[in-house]
Each structure stands twice: as C-alpha cells, then as structure tokens.
C-alpha cells in the first residue's frame, strides 16, 4: 500500500537521525605556533644569493639568527624594508616577508644612496 495524504491528515516526513555537528578543532596550540614563528629563518632571494656568492661574502649562522631576530623586532615596530648594516656587509631586508632582497659589501655600500627604506639596523657582528 502506498501512503496517501488525505485532507484531514497532516504529512509526517520520515525523520532521519540528527547528525552530530563536527567542529574542526585546530590542532596547533599557541605554543607550537609561537615556536614555529621563532624558528622561522630569513629567506634569501635569488638576487641576494647571487650577490653574496659573487662577492664571496659569508655570514655565520649566529649572525643570520641575530639578523632574523632584529628583523622580526623591526617588523613588530612597523618597518617594511630595512637596511641592515654589519661590519662587512650591508643587506636590504623586507621585514614582513623576512626576505633578504639584496646584499652589498661594506666598501661598496659606503657611497650608495638607499631609497624606500623605512628602518635601519646597525650590528657589530
């Protein structure tokens, strides 16, 4: 027999079991995100990498770490492009992307004009 609806009867749809609403819980805790951010390193653009190689400029890992820390600090203060001056090298670094844009030897940068820079970091390393 088929179910028929008459004028004096209300339609009663078939009830399906309610689905449990699944919330997507982000498994990354604040600590893991914070640690990841601290561990992130500077990216060196192709151009900067080539200039460092062409000029035989070597920067130690410790110096890169210090530069990275200073760039993060500069970024928190609103700096976008920073001039990083070290003893033997000058770098132009984009703080929001943490990317080294270009590199010059210190003697080469002594007579240069740098534009579109809104922050400078001077380091003795």
PDB file of C-alpha atoms in Angstrom:
ATOM      1  CA  UNK A   1       0.000   0.000   0.000  1.00  0.00           C
ATOM      2  CA  UNK A   2       1.117   3.490  -0.660  1.00  0.00           C
ATOM      3  CA  UNK A   3       0.954   6.212   1.885  1.00  0.00           C
ATOM      4  CA  UNK A   4      -1.624   8.735   0.851  1.00  0.00           C
ATOM      5  CA  UNK A   5      -2.368  12.020   2.460  1.00  0.00           C
ATOM      6  CA  UNK A   6      -5.969  12.915   2.902  1.00  0.00           C
ATOM      7  CA  UNK A   7      -7.378  16.343   3.585  1.00  0.00           C
ATOM      8  CA  UNK A   8      -7.806  15.604   7.275  1.00  0.00           C
ATOM      9  CA  UNK A   9      -4.331  14.219   7.832  1.00  0.00           C
ATOM     10  CA  UNK A  10      -1.010  16.058   8.313  1.00  0.00           C
ATOM     11  CA  UNK A  11       2.011  14.985   6.344  1.00  0.00           C
ATOM     12  CA  UNK A  12       4.634  13.486   8.601  1.00  0.00           C
ATOM     13  CA  UNK A  13       8.018  13.304   6.880  1.00  0.00           C
ATOM     14  CA  UNK A  14      10.394  10.488   7.621  1.00  0.00           C
ATOM     15  CA  UNK A  15      12.732  11.552  10.370  1.00  0.00           C
ATOM     16  CA  UNK A  16      16.418  10.986   9.916  1.00  0.00           C
ATOM     17  CA  UNK A  17      18.761  10.786  12.865  1.00  0.00           C
ATOM     18  CA  UNK A  18      20.357  14.136  13.606  1.00  0.00           C
ATOM     19  CA  UNK A  19      23.950  14.450  12.552  1.00  0.00           C
ATOM     20  CA  UNK A  20      26.412  15.443  15.161  1.00  0.00           C
ATOM     21  CA  UNK A  21      27.912  18.785  14.281  1.00  0.00           C
ATOM     22  CA  UNK A  22      31.611  18.354  13.946  1.00  0.00           C
ATOM     23  CA  UNK A  23      33.763  21.271  14.822  1.00  0.00           C
ATOM     24  CA  UNK A  24      37.128  21.437  13.174  1.00  0.00           C
ATOM     25  CA  UNK A  25      39.437  21.977  16.059  1.00  0.00           C
ATOM     26  CA  UNK A  26      42.745  23.494  15.135  1.00  0.00           C
ATOM     27  CA  UNK A  27      45.312  21.067  16.466  1.00  0.00           C
ATOM     28  CA  UNK A  28      48.022  23.719  16.566  1.00  0.00           C
ATOM     29  CA  UNK A  29      48.348  25.147  20.012  1.00  0.00           C
ATOM     30  CA  UNK A  30      49.549  28.668  20.623  1.00  0.00           C
ATOM     31  CA  UNK A  31      52.865  27.328  21.895  1.00  0.00           C
ATOM     32  CA  UNK A  32      53.510  25.300  18.740  1.00  0.00           C
ATOM     33  CA  UNK A  33      52.634  28.277  16.524  1.00  0.00           C
ATOM     34  CA  UNK A  34      54.821  30.534  18.649  1.00  0.00           C
ATOM     35  CA  UNK A  35      57.743  28.092  18.494  1.00  0.00           C
ATOM     36  CA  UNK A  36      57.319  27.763  14.735  1.00  0.00           C
ATOM     37  CA  UNK A  37      57.422  31.541  14.371  1.00  0.00           C
ATOM     38  CA  UNK A  38      60.574  31.746  16.475  1.00  0.00           C
ATOM     39  CA  UNK A  39      62.253  29.049  14.421  1.00  0.00           C
ATOM     40  CA  UNK A  40      61.427  30.585  11.068  1.00  0.00           C
ATOM     41  CA  UNK A  41      64.503  31.854   9.324  1.00  0.00           C
ATOM     42  CA  UNK A  42      65.201  34.525   6.789  1.00  0.00           C
ATOM     43  CA  UNK A  43      64.671  33.751   3.144  1.00  0.00           C
ATOM     44  CA  UNK A  44      67.394  34.879   0.771  1.00  0.00           C
ATOM     45  CA  UNK A  45      66.203  35.954  -2.668  1.00  0.00           C
ATOM     46  CA  UNK A  46      67.963  34.638  -5.781  1.00  0.00           C
ATOM     47  CA  UNK A  47      69.352  38.101  -6.415  1.00  0.00           C
ATOM     48  CA  UNK A  48      70.773  38.423  -2.901  1.00  0.00           C
ATOM     49  CA  UNK A  49      72.169  34.881  -3.001  1.00  0.00           C
ATOM     50  CA  UNK A  50      73.958  35.627  -6.275  1.00  0.00           C
ATOM     51  CA  UNK A  51      75.382  38.874  -4.916  1.00  0.00           C
ATOM     52  CA  UNK A  52      76.637  37.139  -1.762  1.00  0.00           C
ATOM     53  CA  UNK A  53      78.308  34.442  -3.874  1.00  0.00           C
ATOM     54  CA  UNK A  54      79.781  36.898  -6.410  1.00  0.00           C
ATOM     55  CA  UNK A  55      81.309  38.994  -3.639  1.00  0.00           C
ATOM     56  CA  UNK A  56      82.469  35.997  -1.556  1.00  0.00           C
ATOM     57  CA  UNK A  57      80.532  37.290   1.438  1.00  0.00           C
ATOM     58  CA  UNK A  58      79.952  34.749   4.167  1.00  0.00           C
ATOM     59  CA  UNK A  59      77.653  35.309   7.116  1.00  0.00           C
ATOM     60  CA  UNK A  60      77.735  32.895  10.051  1.00  0.00           C
ATOM     61  CA  UNK A  61      74.619  31.096  11.253  1.00  0.00           C
ATOM     62  CA  UNK A  62      74.826  33.002  14.528  1.00  0.00           C
ATOM     63  CA  UNK A  63      74.811  36.292  12.619  1.00  0.00           C
ATOM     64  CA  UNK A  64      71.866  35.159  10.478  1.00  0.00           C
ATOM     65  CA  UNK A  65      69.963  34.300  13.657  1.00  0.00           C
ATOM     66  CA  UNK A  66      70.683  37.731  15.156  1.00  0.00           C
ATOM     67  CA  UNK A  67      69.671  39.424  11.905  1.00  0.00           C
ATOM     68  CA  UNK A  68      66.437  37.402  11.895  1.00  0.00           C
ATOM     69  CA  UNK A  69      65.645  38.442  15.471  1.00  0.00           C
ATOM     70  CA  UNK A  70      66.258  42.106  14.671  1.00  0.00           C
ATOM     71  CA  UNK A  71      64.143  41.907  11.512  1.00  0.00           C
ATOM     72  CA  UNK A  72      61.237  40.415  13.493  1.00  0.00           C
ATOM     73  CA  UNK A  73      61.600  43.203  16.048  1.00  0.00           C
ATOM     74  CA  UNK A  74      61.671  45.798  13.266  1.00  0.00           C
ATOM     75  CA  UNK A  75      58.581  44.226  11.694  1.00  0.00           C
ATOM     76  CA  UNK A  76      56.712  44.476  15.001  1.00  0.00           C
ATOM     77  CA  UNK A  77      57.573  48.187  15.031  1.00  0.00           C
ATOM     78  CA  UNK A  78      56.081  48.668  11.571  1.00  0.00           C
ATOM     79  CA  UNK A  79      59.244  48.601   9.474  1.00  0.00           C
ATOM     80  CA  UNK A  80      58.679  47.249   5.972  1.00  0.00           C
ATOM     81  CA  UNK A  81      62.065  47.475   4.282  1.00  0.00           C
ATOM     82  CA  UNK A  82      65.142  47.664   6.455  1.00  0.00           C
ATOM     83  CA  UNK A  83      68.780  48.418   5.800  1.00  0.00           C
ATOM     84  CA  UNK A  84      70.903  46.028   7.870  1.00  0.00           C
ATOM     85  CA  UNK A  85      74.479  47.232   8.297  1.00  0.00           C
ATOM     86  CA  UNK A  86      77.057  44.756   9.563  1.00  0.00           C
ATOM     87  CA  UNK A  87      80.834  45.040   9.770  1.00  0.00           C
ATOM     88  CA  UNK A  88      81.499  43.545   6.312  1.00  0.00           C
ATOM     89  CA  UNK A  89      78.126  43.566   4.552  1.00  0.00           C
ATOM     90  CA  UNK A  90      75.018  45.662   4.041  1.00  0.00           C
ATOM     91  CA  UNK A  91      71.673  43.961   3.428  1.00  0.00           C
ATOM     92  CA  UNK A  92      68.279  45.233   2.364  1.00  0.00           C
ATOM     93  CA  UNK A  93      65.613  43.072   4.008  1.00  0.00           C
ATOM     94  CA  UNK A  94      61.835  43.053   3.646  1.00  0.00           C
ATOM     95  CA  UNK A  95      60.621  42.656   7.237  1.00  0.00           C
ATOM     96  CA  UNK A  96      57.046  41.384   6.680  1.00  0.00           C
ATOM     97  CA  UNK A  97      58.262  38.610   4.351  1.00  0.00           C
ATOM     98  CA  UNK A  98      61.582  38.157   6.184  1.00  0.00           C
ATOM     99  CA  UNK A  99      63.339  38.121   2.828  1.00  0.00           C
ATOM    100  CA  UNK A 100      66.823  39.422   2.077  1.00  0.00           C
ATOM    101  CA  UNK A 101      66.342  41.455  -1.094  1.00  0.00           C
ATOM    102  CA  UNK A 102      69.927  42.410  -1.889  1.00  0.00           C
ATOM    103  CA  UNK A 103      73.421  42.389  -0.416  1.00  0.00           C
ATOM    104  CA  UNK A 104      76.459  44.639  -0.825  1.00  0.00           C
ATOM    105  CA  UNK A 105      79.946  44.633   0.592  1.00  0.00           C
ATOM    106  CA  UNK A 106      80.522  47.411   3.152  1.00  0.00           C
ATOM    107  CA  UNK A 107      83.089  49.167   0.960  1.00  0.00           C
ATOM    108  CA  UNK A 108      80.608  49.035  -1.919  1.00  0.00           C
ATOM    109  CA  UNK A 109      77.755  50.447   0.156  1.00  0.00           C
ATOM    110  CA  UNK A 110      79.794  53.360   1.511  1.00  0.00           C
ATOM    111  CA  UNK A 111      78.953  55.575  -1.462  1.00  0.00           C
ATOM    112  CA  UNK A 112      75.400  54.361  -2.162  1.00  0.00           C
ATOM    113  CA  UNK A 113      72.043  56.027  -1.650  1.00  0.00           C
ATOM    114  CA  UNK A 114      69.347  53.665  -0.380  1.00  0.00           C
ATOM    115  CA  UNK A 115      65.732  54.547  -1.140  1.00  0.00           C
ATOM    116  CA  UNK A 116      62.393  53.130   0.011  1.00  0.00           C
ATOM    117  CA  UNK A 117      63.899  52.126   3.348  1.00  0.00           C
ATOM    118  CA  UNK A 118      61.931  52.939   6.480  1.00  0.00           C
ATOM    119  CA  UNK A 119      64.195  51.356   9.071  1.00  0.00           C
ATOM    120  CA  UNK A 120      67.855  50.667   9.710  1.00  0.00           C
ATOM    121  CA  UNK A 121      69.595  48.075  11.861  1.00  0.00           C
ATOM    122  CA  UNK A 122      73.263  48.534  12.722  1.00  0.00           C
ATOM    123  CA  UNK A 123      75.052  45.476  14.104  1.00  0.00           C
ATOM    124  CA  UNK A 124      78.668  44.858  15.079  1.00  0.00           C
ATOM    125  CA  UNK A 125      78.671  41.176  14.057  1.00  0.00           C
TER     126      UNK A 125
END
